[in-house]
Tab-separated table of C-alpha atoms and ligand atoms in Angstrom:
chain	number	residue	atom	x	y	z
X	542	MET	CA	-0.076	-0.004	-0.032
X	543	ARG	CA	1.349	3.360	-0.816
X	544	VAL	CA	0.278	5.385	2.222
X	545	LEU	CA	0.886	9.112	3.225
X	546	ILE	CA	1.156	9.874	6.989
X	547	LEU	CA	0.563	13.733	7.532
X	548	GLY	CA	2.262	14.555	11.017
X	549	GLY	CA	4.509	11.933	10.570
X	550	ASP	CA	7.118	13.405	12.968
X	551	GLY	CA	4.593	13.156	15.958
X	552	TYR	CA	3.867	10.902	18.953
X	553	LEU	CA	1.747	8.729	16.626
X	554	GLY	CA	2.798	9.466	13.172
X	555	TRP	CA	6.379	8.285	13.791
X	556	PRO	CA	5.749	4.949	15.110
X	557	THR	CA	3.076	4.182	12.463
X	558	ALA	CA	5.576	5.382	9.834
X	559	MET	CA	8.266	2.807	11.197
X	560	ASP	CA	5.676	0.281	11.495
X	561	PHE	CA	3.994	0.506	8.134
X	562	ALA	CA	7.699	0.417	6.398
X	563	ALA	CA	8.672	-2.413	8.520
X	564	LYS	CA	5.783	-4.342	7.005
X	565	GLY	CA	6.723	-3.432	3.381
X	566	HIS	CA	4.392	-0.213	2.830
X	567	ASP	CA	5.586	2.455	0.647
X	568	VAL	CA	5.749	5.195	3.338
X	569	TRP	CA	5.826	8.699	2.953
X	570	VAL	CA	5.801	11.234	6.027
X	571	MET	CA	4.846	15.085	5.993
X	572	ASP	CA	5.350	17.319	8.971
X	573	ASN	CA	6.439	20.862	9.339
X	574	TYR	CA	7.803	20.575	13.079
X	575	MET	CA	4.855	22.555	14.570
X	576	ARG	CA	4.794	20.391	17.934
X	577	ARG	CA	8.370	20.918	18.300
X	578	ASN	CA	8.214	24.586	17.570
X	579	ILE	CA	5.504	25.210	20.039
X	580	ALA	CA	7.005	22.952	22.474
X	581	ARG	CA	10.257	25.136	22.309
X	582	GLU	CA	8.162	28.116	22.496
X	583	THR	CA	6.076	27.130	25.472
X	584	CYS	CA	9.128	25.420	27.263
X	585	SER	CA	7.445	22.219	26.887
X	586	GLU	CA	10.230	20.235	25.452
X	587	ALA	CA	10.037	16.292	25.382
X	588	LEU	CA	11.869	14.383	27.983
X	589	MET	CA	14.084	12.049	25.622
X	590	PRO	CA	15.674	13.478	22.592
X	591	ASN	CA	14.071	12.886	19.300
X	592	PRO	CA	16.403	13.425	16.281
X	593	ASN	CA	14.619	15.261	13.254
X	594	LEU	CA	12.774	13.390	10.709
X	595	HIS	CA	15.460	12.842	8.063
X	596	ASP	CA	17.887	11.569	10.640
X	597	ARG	CA	15.571	9.126	12.486
X	598	ALA	CA	14.460	8.068	8.837
X	599	GLU	CA	18.392	7.119	8.140
X	600	ILE	CA	18.886	5.558	11.545
X	601	PHE	CA	15.399	3.449	10.681
X	602	HIS	CA	17.088	2.366	7.184
X	603	ALA	CA	20.335	1.635	8.697
X	604	LEU	CA	18.829	-0.752	11.333
X	605	THR	CA	16.231	-2.477	9.093
X	606	GLY	CA	16.726	-1.604	5.459
X	607	GLY	CA	13.330	0.034	5.460
X	608	LYS	CA	12.508	3.158	3.614
X	609	ILE	CA	10.526	6.363	4.727
X	610	HIS	CA	10.205	9.083	2.417
X	611	VAL	CA	10.421	12.457	4.352
X	612	VAL	CA	8.811	15.606	3.335
X	613	VAL	CA	9.500	18.675	5.706
X	614	GLY	CA	6.779	21.046	4.923
X	615	ASN	CA	2.887	22.491	6.176
X	616	CYS	CA	0.081	20.637	4.906
X	617	ALA	CA	-2.087	23.885	5.493
X	618	ASP	CA	-0.105	25.006	2.356
X	619	TYR	CA	-2.324	23.596	-0.332
X	620	ARG	CA	0.250	23.945	-3.244
X	621	LEU	CA	2.777	22.145	-1.296
X	622	LEU	CA	0.374	19.379	-0.205
X	623	SER	CA	-0.689	18.962	-3.732
X	624	LYS	CA	2.619	18.560	-4.855
X	625	VAL	CA	3.237	15.770	-2.383
X	626	PHE	CA	-0.007	14.018	-3.622
X	627	VAL	CA	0.965	14.139	-7.416
X	628	GLU	CA	4.400	12.572	-6.399
X	629	CYS	CA	3.165	10.116	-3.774
X	630	GLN	CA	-0.054	9.125	-5.127
X	631	PRO	CA	-1.214	7.582	-1.962
X	632	GLU	CA	-3.874	4.703	-1.576
X	633	THR	CA	-4.303	5.732	1.867
X	634	VAL	CA	-3.599	8.938	3.914
X	635	ILE	CA	-3.401	8.987	7.660
X	636	HIS	CA	-4.273	12.203	8.966
X	637	TYR	CA	-2.602	12.970	12.303
X	638	ALA	CA	-1.344	16.617	11.518
X	639	GLU	CA	-3.079	18.981	13.875
X	640	GLN	CA	-2.325	21.050	16.794
X	641	PRO	CA	-3.329	18.455	19.580
X	642	SER	CA	-3.031	20.483	22.739
X	643	ALA	CA	-6.118	21.354	24.405
X	644	PRO	CA	-4.499	23.695	27.163
X	645	TYR	CA	-2.446	25.111	24.267
X	646	SER	CA	-5.646	26.044	22.356
X	647	MET	CA	-7.059	27.533	25.577
X	648	ARG	CA	-4.253	29.949	26.188
X	649	GLY	CA	-5.343	33.088	24.347
X	650	PHE	CA	-6.428	34.297	21.282
X	651	ASP	CA	-3.152	33.859	19.094
X	652	GLU	CA	-2.937	29.961	20.242
X	653	ALA	CA	-6.775	29.527	19.621
X	654	ARG	CA	-6.527	31.177	16.238
X	655	LEU	CA	-3.334	29.267	15.402
X	656	THR	CA	-5.075	25.868	16.455
X	657	PHE	CA	-8.077	26.827	14.584
X	658	ASN	CA	-6.645	27.765	11.702
X	659	ASN	CA	-4.067	25.116	11.327
X	660	ASN	CA	-6.629	22.006	12.179
X	661	LEU	CA	-9.347	23.271	9.852
X	662	ASN	CA	-6.815	24.364	6.814
X	663	ALA	CA	-4.967	20.843	7.218
X	664	THR	CA	-8.327	18.842	6.922
X	665	PHE	CA	-9.819	21.164	4.228
X	666	ASN	CA	-6.670	20.733	2.185
X	667	LEU	CA	-6.401	16.994	2.604
X	668	ILE	CA	-9.832	16.942	1.389
X	669	TRP	CA	-9.219	18.850	-1.752
X	670	ALA	CA	-5.834	17.181	-2.458
X	671	VAL	CA	-7.778	13.954	-2.299
X	672	MET	CA	-10.424	14.855	-4.668
X	673	GLU	CA	-8.231	16.666	-6.904
X	674	HIS	CA	-5.179	14.546	-7.284
X	675	ALA	CA	-6.164	10.961	-5.589
X	676	PRO	CA	-9.827	10.482	-5.591
X	677	SER	CA	-10.191	6.866	-4.770
X	678	CYS	CA	-7.582	7.315	-1.702
X	679	HIS	CA	-9.088	6.252	1.754
X	680	ILE	CA	-8.721	9.081	4.639
X	681	VAL	CA	-8.036	7.713	7.841
X	682	LYS	CA	-8.575	10.614	10.245
X	683	LEU	CA	-7.513	10.774	13.800
X	684	GLY	CA	-10.444	12.359	15.703
X	685	THR	CA	-10.768	12.006	19.474
X	686	MET	CA	-13.379	10.654	21.977
X	687	GLY	CA	-13.312	14.012	23.415
X	688	GLU	CA	-15.337	15.349	20.503
X	689	TYR	CA	-18.478	13.750	22.452
X	690	GLY	CA	-17.879	15.205	25.850
X	691	THR	CA	-19.145	13.536	28.891
X	692	PRO	CA	-22.995	13.378	27.975
X	693	ASN	CA	-25.181	11.771	30.722
X	694	ILE	CA	-26.399	9.188	28.181
X	695	ASP	CA	-24.077	5.979	26.622
X	696	ILE	CA	-21.847	7.255	23.695
X	697	GLU	CA	-22.712	5.221	20.626
X	698	GLU	CA	-20.158	4.659	18.065
X	699	GLY	CA	-20.363	7.750	15.853
X	700	TRP	CA	-23.971	7.714	15.025
X	701	LEU	CA	-27.144	8.141	16.806
X	702	GLU	CA	-30.776	6.839	15.618
X	703	VAL	CA	-33.411	9.561	16.919
X	704	GLU	CA	-37.037	9.176	17.075
X	705	HIS	CA	-38.886	12.300	17.017
X	706	ASN	CA	-42.655	12.697	16.453
X	707	GLY	CA	-42.968	9.449	15.138
X	708	ARG	CA	-40.237	9.567	12.561
X	709	LYS	CA	-36.727	7.847	12.777
X	710	ASP	CA	-33.297	9.131	11.264
X	711	LYS	CA	-29.872	8.507	11.927
X	712	PHE	CA	-27.424	11.490	12.844
X	713	LEU	CA	-23.695	12.156	14.025
X	714	PHE	CA	-23.834	11.243	17.688
X	715	PRO	CA	-23.968	14.805	19.361
X	716	ARG	CA	-20.661	16.372	20.013
X	717	GLN	CA	-20.059	18.861	22.817
X	718	ALA	CA	-16.399	19.100	23.122
X	719	GLY	CA	-14.505	20.773	26.413
X	720	SER	CA	-11.817	22.749	24.687
X	721	LEU	CA	-11.054	24.697	21.215
X	722	TYR	CA	-8.857	22.085	20.239
X	723	HIS	CA	-11.539	19.099	20.604
X	724	THR	CA	-13.995	21.570	18.802
X	725	THR	CA	-11.887	21.831	15.791
X	726	LYS	CA	-11.927	17.984	15.924
X	727	VAL	CA	-15.932	18.199	15.986
X	728	LEU	CA	-15.540	20.575	12.891
X	729	ASP	CA	-13.280	18.487	11.143
X	730	THR	CA	-15.746	15.708	11.356
X	731	ASP	CA	-18.370	17.999	10.106
X	732	LEU	CA	-16.346	18.743	7.086
X	733	LEU	CA	-15.479	15.270	6.165
X	734	TRP	CA	-19.015	14.272	6.484
X	735	PHE	CA	-20.205	17.042	4.129
X	736	TYR	CA	-17.641	16.065	1.553
X	737	VAL	CA	-18.338	12.028	1.701
X	738	ARG	CA	-22.165	13.058	1.335
X	739	THR	CA	-21.659	15.495	-1.611
X	740	HIS	CA	-18.316	14.052	-3.287
X	741	GLY	CA	-18.305	10.624	-2.319
X	742	LEU	CA	-14.975	10.437	-0.487
X	743	ARG	CA	-13.988	7.440	1.651
X	744	VAL	CA	-13.259	8.187	5.005
X	745	THR	CA	-12.762	6.591	8.327
X	746	ASP	CA	-12.869	8.591	11.414
X	747	LEU	CA	-11.142	7.276	14.520
X	748	MET	CA	-12.221	8.793	17.693
X	749	GLN	CA	-9.533	7.918	19.869
X	750	GLY	CA	-8.923	8.133	23.492
X	751	PRO	CA	-5.795	9.364	25.528
X	752	VAL	CA	-2.813	7.013	24.029
X	753	TYR	CA	-0.040	5.944	26.532
X	754	GLY	CA	3.514	4.017	25.849
X	755	LEU	CA	6.646	4.303	24.203
X	756	ALA	CA	7.570	1.224	22.798
X	757	SER	CA	7.237	-0.137	19.611
X	758	GLU	CA	8.954	-2.925	18.180
X	759	GLN	CA	11.414	-0.495	16.016
X	760	SER	CA	11.991	1.971	19.024
X	761	GLU	CA	13.095	-1.191	21.044
X	762	MET	CA	16.066	-1.413	18.652
X	763	ASP	CA	17.536	1.957	19.393
X	764	GLU	CA	16.358	4.630	21.834
X	765	ARG	CA	16.891	7.596	19.217
X	766	LEU	CA	13.764	6.060	17.491
X	767	LEU	CA	11.432	6.484	20.469
X	768	PRO	CA	8.464	8.687	19.892
X	769	ASN	CA	7.950	12.064	21.601
X	770	PHE	CA	7.498	11.868	25.377
X	771	HIS	CA	5.986	15.111	26.787
X	772	TYR	CA	5.130	15.478	30.595
X	773	ASP	CA	4.183	19.183	30.929
X	774	ASP	CA	0.809	20.746	31.586
X	775	ILE	CA	0.643	21.722	27.727
X	776	PHE	CA	1.540	18.293	25.601
X	777	GLY	CA	1.804	15.761	28.509
X	778	THR	CA	-1.170	13.455	28.583
X	779	VAL	CA	-2.060	12.728	32.352
X	780	VAL	CA	-0.530	9.375	32.183
X	781	ASN	CA	2.731	10.681	30.921
X	782	ARG	CA	2.370	13.517	34.076
X	783	PHE	CA	1.758	10.529	36.771
X	784	LEU	CA	4.645	8.663	35.270
X	785	VAL	CA	7.426	11.518	35.778
X	786	GLN	CA	5.861	12.773	39.223
X	787	ALA	CA	6.053	9.304	40.563
X	788	VAL	CA	9.719	9.128	39.382
X	789	ALA	CA	10.562	12.604	40.630
X	790	SER	CA	8.938	12.165	43.786
X	791	VAL	CA	6.388	14.968	43.126
X	792	PRO	CA	2.925	13.929	44.425
X	793	LEU	CA	0.411	12.918	41.493
X	794	THR	CA	-1.531	16.208	40.826
X	795	ILE	CA	-5.322	15.175	40.251
X	796	TYR	CA	-7.250	18.192	38.833
X	797	GLY	CA	-10.211	18.517	41.051
X	798	LYS	CA	-12.251	15.488	42.434
X	799	GLY	CA	-10.515	12.943	39.724
X	800	GLY	CA	-13.863	11.422	38.676
X	801	GLN	CA	-12.944	12.531	35.176
X	802	THR	CA	-13.533	9.108	33.228
X	803	ARG	CA	-12.005	8.651	29.677
X	804	GLY	CA	-11.308	5.615	27.345
X	805	TYR	CA	-7.427	5.020	27.274
X	806	LEU	CA	-5.374	2.762	24.687
X	807	ASN	CA	-1.743	1.615	24.350
X	808	LEU	CA	0.260	2.954	21.572
X	809	LYS	CA	0.717	-0.487	20.023
X	810	ASP	CA	-3.216	-0.616	19.698
X	811	THR	CA	-3.143	2.953	17.968
X	812	LEU	CA	-0.777	1.181	15.404
X	813	GLN	CA	-3.283	-1.663	15.180
X	814	CYS	CA	-6.379	0.213	14.841
X	815	VAL	CA	-4.754	2.584	12.110
X	816	GLU	CA	-3.525	-0.670	10.276
X	817	LEU	CA	-6.995	-2.382	10.464
X	818	ALA	CA	-8.587	0.849	8.972
X	819	MET	CA	-6.087	1.166	6.152
X	820	ASN	CA	-6.494	-2.384	5.402
X	821	THR	CA	-10.444	-2.433	5.272
X	822	PRO	CA	-11.301	0.693	3.177
X	823	VAL	CA	-14.670	2.061	3.090
X	824	GLU	CA	-16.595	2.259	-0.046
X	825	PRO	CA	-16.752	5.768	-1.613
X	826	GLY	CA	-19.415	8.018	-0.255
X	827	LYS	CA	-19.263	6.257	3.137
X	828	LEU	CA	-17.777	7.694	6.836
X	829	ARG	CA	-17.005	4.954	9.063
X	830	ILE	CA	-16.752	6.165	12.477
X	831	LEU	CA	-15.020	4.074	15.200
X	832	ASN	CA	-14.440	4.525	18.829
X	833	GLN	CA	-10.594	3.905	19.537
X	834	PHE	CA	-9.882	3.022	23.049
X	835	THR	CA	-9.642	-0.454	24.762
X	836	GLU	CA	-10.464	0.263	28.647
X	837	GLN	CA	-12.028	3.353	30.482
X	838	PHE	CA	-10.881	4.760	33.828
X	839	SER	CA	-10.875	7.787	36.063
X	840	VAL	CA	-8.170	10.073	36.764
X	841	LYS	CA	-8.285	8.812	40.368
X	842	GLN	CA	-8.190	5.193	39.554
X	843	LEU	CA	-5.296	6.141	37.053
X	844	ALA	CA	-3.203	7.814	39.851
X	845	GLU	CA	-3.847	4.724	42.188
X	846	LYS	CA	-2.710	2.461	39.528
X	847	VAL	CA	0.678	4.514	39.221
X	848	GLN	CA	1.046	4.607	42.898
X	849	ARG	CA	0.327	1.123	43.444
X	850	VAL	CA	3.018	0.166	40.872
X	851	GLY	CA	5.372	2.794	41.801
X	852	ASN	CA	5.318	1.798	45.911
X	853	ALA	CA	6.251	-1.468	44.922
X	854	MET	CA	9.124	-0.282	42.915
X	855	GLY	CA	10.281	1.721	45.962
X	856	LEU	CA	8.966	5.044	44.922
X	857	ASN	CA	6.967	6.355	47.508
X	858	VAL	CA	4.212	7.754	45.376
X	859	GLN	CA	1.858	10.586	46.897
X	860	ILE	CA	-1.502	11.826	45.543
X	861	LYS	CA	-2.571	15.175	45.748
X	862	ASN	CA	-6.081	16.848	44.617
X	863	ILE	CA	-5.505	20.458	43.180
X	864	ASP	CA	-7.700	23.152	41.969
X	865	ASN	CA	-8.951	22.181	38.292
X	866	PRO	CA	-7.488	24.376	35.697
X	867	ARG	CA	-9.870	23.122	33.279
X	868	LYS	CA	-13.802	23.599	32.862
X	869	GLU	CA	-15.234	20.189	33.053
X	870	LEU	CA	-17.311	17.732	34.854
X	871	GLU	CA	-15.408	16.046	37.895
X	872	GLU	CA	-17.813	13.330	38.500
X	873	HIS	CA	-20.162	12.059	35.638
X	874	TYR	CA	-21.655	9.000	33.810
X	875	TYR	CA	-19.411	7.632	31.046
X	876	ASN	CA	-20.270	4.446	28.859
X	877	ALA	CA	-18.783	4.768	25.599
X	878	LYS	CA	-19.340	1.945	23.055
X	879	HIS	CA	-16.443	0.344	21.275
X	880	TYR	CA	-17.029	-2.887	19.376
X	881	GLY	CA	-15.993	-1.991	15.592
X	882	LEU	CA	-12.418	-2.200	16.052
X	883	LEU	CA	-12.612	-5.093	18.218
X	884	GLU	CA	-15.029	-6.965	15.559
X	885	MET	CA	-12.170	-6.016	12.833
X	886	GLY	CA	-9.425	-8.103	14.932
X	887	LEU	CA	-8.223	-5.631	17.764
X	888	LYS	CA	-6.310	-7.507	20.265
X	889	PRO	CA	-6.049	-5.223	22.985
X	890	HIS	CA	-2.831	-4.656	25.033
X	891	TYR	CA	-4.263	-3.280	28.482
X	892	MET	CA	-2.567	-1.200	30.945
X	893	THR	CA	-1.223	-3.868	33.377
X	894	GLU	CA	0.986	-3.579	36.288
X	895	GLU	CA	3.685	-4.548	34.134
X	896	VAL	CA	3.045	-1.965	31.617
X	897	ILE	CA	3.104	0.742	34.217
X	898	ALA	CA	6.384	-0.724	35.395
X	899	GLU	CA	7.954	-0.972	32.016
X	900	MET	CA	7.054	2.689	31.372
X	901	LEU	CA	8.335	3.857	34.806
X	902	GLU	CA	11.547	2.141	34.190
X	903	MET	CA	11.986	3.934	31.028
X	904	VAL	CA	10.909	7.270	32.469
X	905	ALA	CA	13.508	6.654	35.170
X	906	ARG	CA	16.512	6.114	32.832
X	907	TYR	CA	15.962	10.101	31.832
X	908	LYS	CA	15.235	10.941	35.435
X	909	SER	CA	18.240	13.841	35.528
X	910	GLY	CA	16.264	15.662	32.495
X	911	ILE	CA	12.950	16.250	34.477
X	912	ASP	CA	12.211	19.860	35.085
X	913	ARG	CA	9.524	19.820	37.811
X	914	ASN	CA	8.294	23.299	36.673
X	915	LYS	CA	6.914	21.957	33.626
X	916	ILE	CA	4.241	20.046	35.282
X	917	GLU	CA	2.105	22.569	37.318
X	918	PRO	CA	-0.834	23.711	35.141
X	919	ARG	CA	0.216	26.988	33.821
X	920	VAL	CA	-3.138	27.193	31.293
X	921	ARG	CA	-6.666	27.854	32.870
X	922	TRP	CA	-9.724	27.828	31.237
X	923	LYS	CA	-11.821	30.429	32.966
X	924	GLN	CA	-11.041	33.181	35.251
X	925	GLN	CA	-10.560	32.192	38.849
X	926	SER	CA	-12.965	33.979	41.573
O	197	LIG	N1	-1.955	11.206	21.690
O	197	LIG	C1	-2.969	11.023	21.954
O	197	LIG	O1	-3.361	10.578	23.262
O	197	LIG	C2	-4.304	11.452	21.024
O	197	LIG	C3	-5.502	11.030	21.542
O	197	LIG	C4	-6.746	11.400	20.547
O	197	LIG	C5	-6.394	11.825	19.270
O	197	LIG	N2	-5.187	11.971	18.961
O	197	LIG	C6	-5.007	12.748	17.483
O	197	LIG	O2	-4.063	12.223	17.032
O	197	LIG	C7	-3.289	13.129	16.222
O	197	LIG	C8	-1.650	12.914	16.467
O	197	LIG	O3	-1.734	12.869	17.585
O	197	LIG	P1	-0.232	12.879	18.389
O	197	LIG	O4	-0.344	12.777	19.610
O	197	LIG	O5	0.706	12.011	17.349
O	197	LIG	O6	0.269	14.808	18.436
O	197	LIG	P2	1.689	15.252	17.749
O	197	LIG	O7	1.527	16.733	18.286
O	197	LIG	O8	2.784	14.299	18.411
O	197	LIG	O9	1.721	14.966	16.431
O	197	LIG	C9	1.165	15.657	15.287
O	197	LIG	C10	2.242	15.892	14.358
O	197	LIG	O10	1.606	16.936	13.262
O	197	LIG	C11	2.230	18.006	12.950
O	197	LIG	N3	1.494	19.068	12.299
O	197	LIG	C12	0.355	19.796	13.135
O	197	LIG	N4	0.377	20.533	12.054
O	197	LIG	C13	0.754	20.349	10.888
O	197	LIG	C14	0.497	20.918	9.523
O	197	LIG	N5	-0.215	21.978	9.254
O	197	LIG	N6	1.518	20.421	8.539
O	197	LIG	C15	2.265	19.621	8.652
O	197	LIG	N7	2.378	19.041	9.958
O	197	LIG	C16	1.796	19.244	10.919
O	197	LIG	C17	3.026	18.510	14.147
O	197	LIG	O11	4.356	19.005	14.192
O	197	LIG	C18	3.171	16.893	14.890
O	197	LIG	O12	4.367	16.470	14.794
O	197	LIG	C19	-3.710	14.506	16.416
O	197	LIG	O13	-4.584	14.803	15.339
O	197	LIG	C20	-4.580	14.104	17.720
O	197	LIG	O14	-5.813	15.049	17.801
O	197	LIG	C21	-4.049	11.969	19.559
């Protein structure tokens, strides 16, 4: 399969590129280093050093013989994206290229504007590049479970059948996101759905939960091939923050009551899901939506898991509740369906004690690089009274 990965320098993009290249696919990656630049600007650099894309592609080639074509550039630039499409003629595009930090998108006007412009333009340009240069190409788009928010009803897989005044129809499941970043993902879905309906695009929209983990088959060969690992308040996920806090003997900081429940998945399962989607393209004119996570738990349960494993390793892990910088429900109903990918063959890797221990050991190797000042929240959703 000839596959173009937009956002190929990212946490998910780079391991996907290596995995697909190792399996013999013809892999192209495109990335403009937006994440690296924002991380530098906001003092949110990753814990482990990541060589640039050209260097990483060379290291990967030297170790495996696999080839990854690298394009450093902005997919919000339509001319450049068109040129890449004409050269690559992708059969599948994996679209990861977005500004994915909720706190960054809530920092102020400039950051909100950048997130809005970047994410919507990247998706819009991708749609047009497919229509103009590779009309039968299957778009695999990374959405997020955060698009649904935390409704007081079960979350269905993408769609909801509604009966109203005796008549029935099926609609996109209601979306009510909790940050501007997540709202751009809602708008992406709507944009894709519009072009699927009107122009017959073939799209899989993967509603993904927070991903954790660093290990993939390839990064185990050489740590320079590890994906980025951020632990700060801007790019760091809650899992990464807790791991680093445990290693650095800083109490794990739960935002508010800690009842915020989400569906999580291992990086290895993201690779499986994206591959499953790629290998079973949808028909033209179809939008397939799959909820992409394997298990759900609350922030408090997550902290307790890390504490239990950390203490067994002799780390003396403490937990502290702090004022919530976000505007979100801290206790709520949460029951999200996720059967589609399992039916397609996903074999989940769960967050076992061994998995947490492996991640803690990896972080501990880089302990001297941890900057404790990066972990406390620096962005607030609302003015504090
Ligand atoms: N990591 C998660 O837990 C998670 C969860 C749910 C959804 N997602 C989604 O998955 C996708 C990838 O997430 P990630 O964690 O790998 O993020 P990431 O920031 O590590 O990767 C995104 C990459 O896209 C690049 N990029 C952004 N805008 C670009 C543009 N205009 N042109 C070219 N490159 C551009 C960035 O430089 C970055 O390398 C995102 O769309 C995100 O919304 C991620």
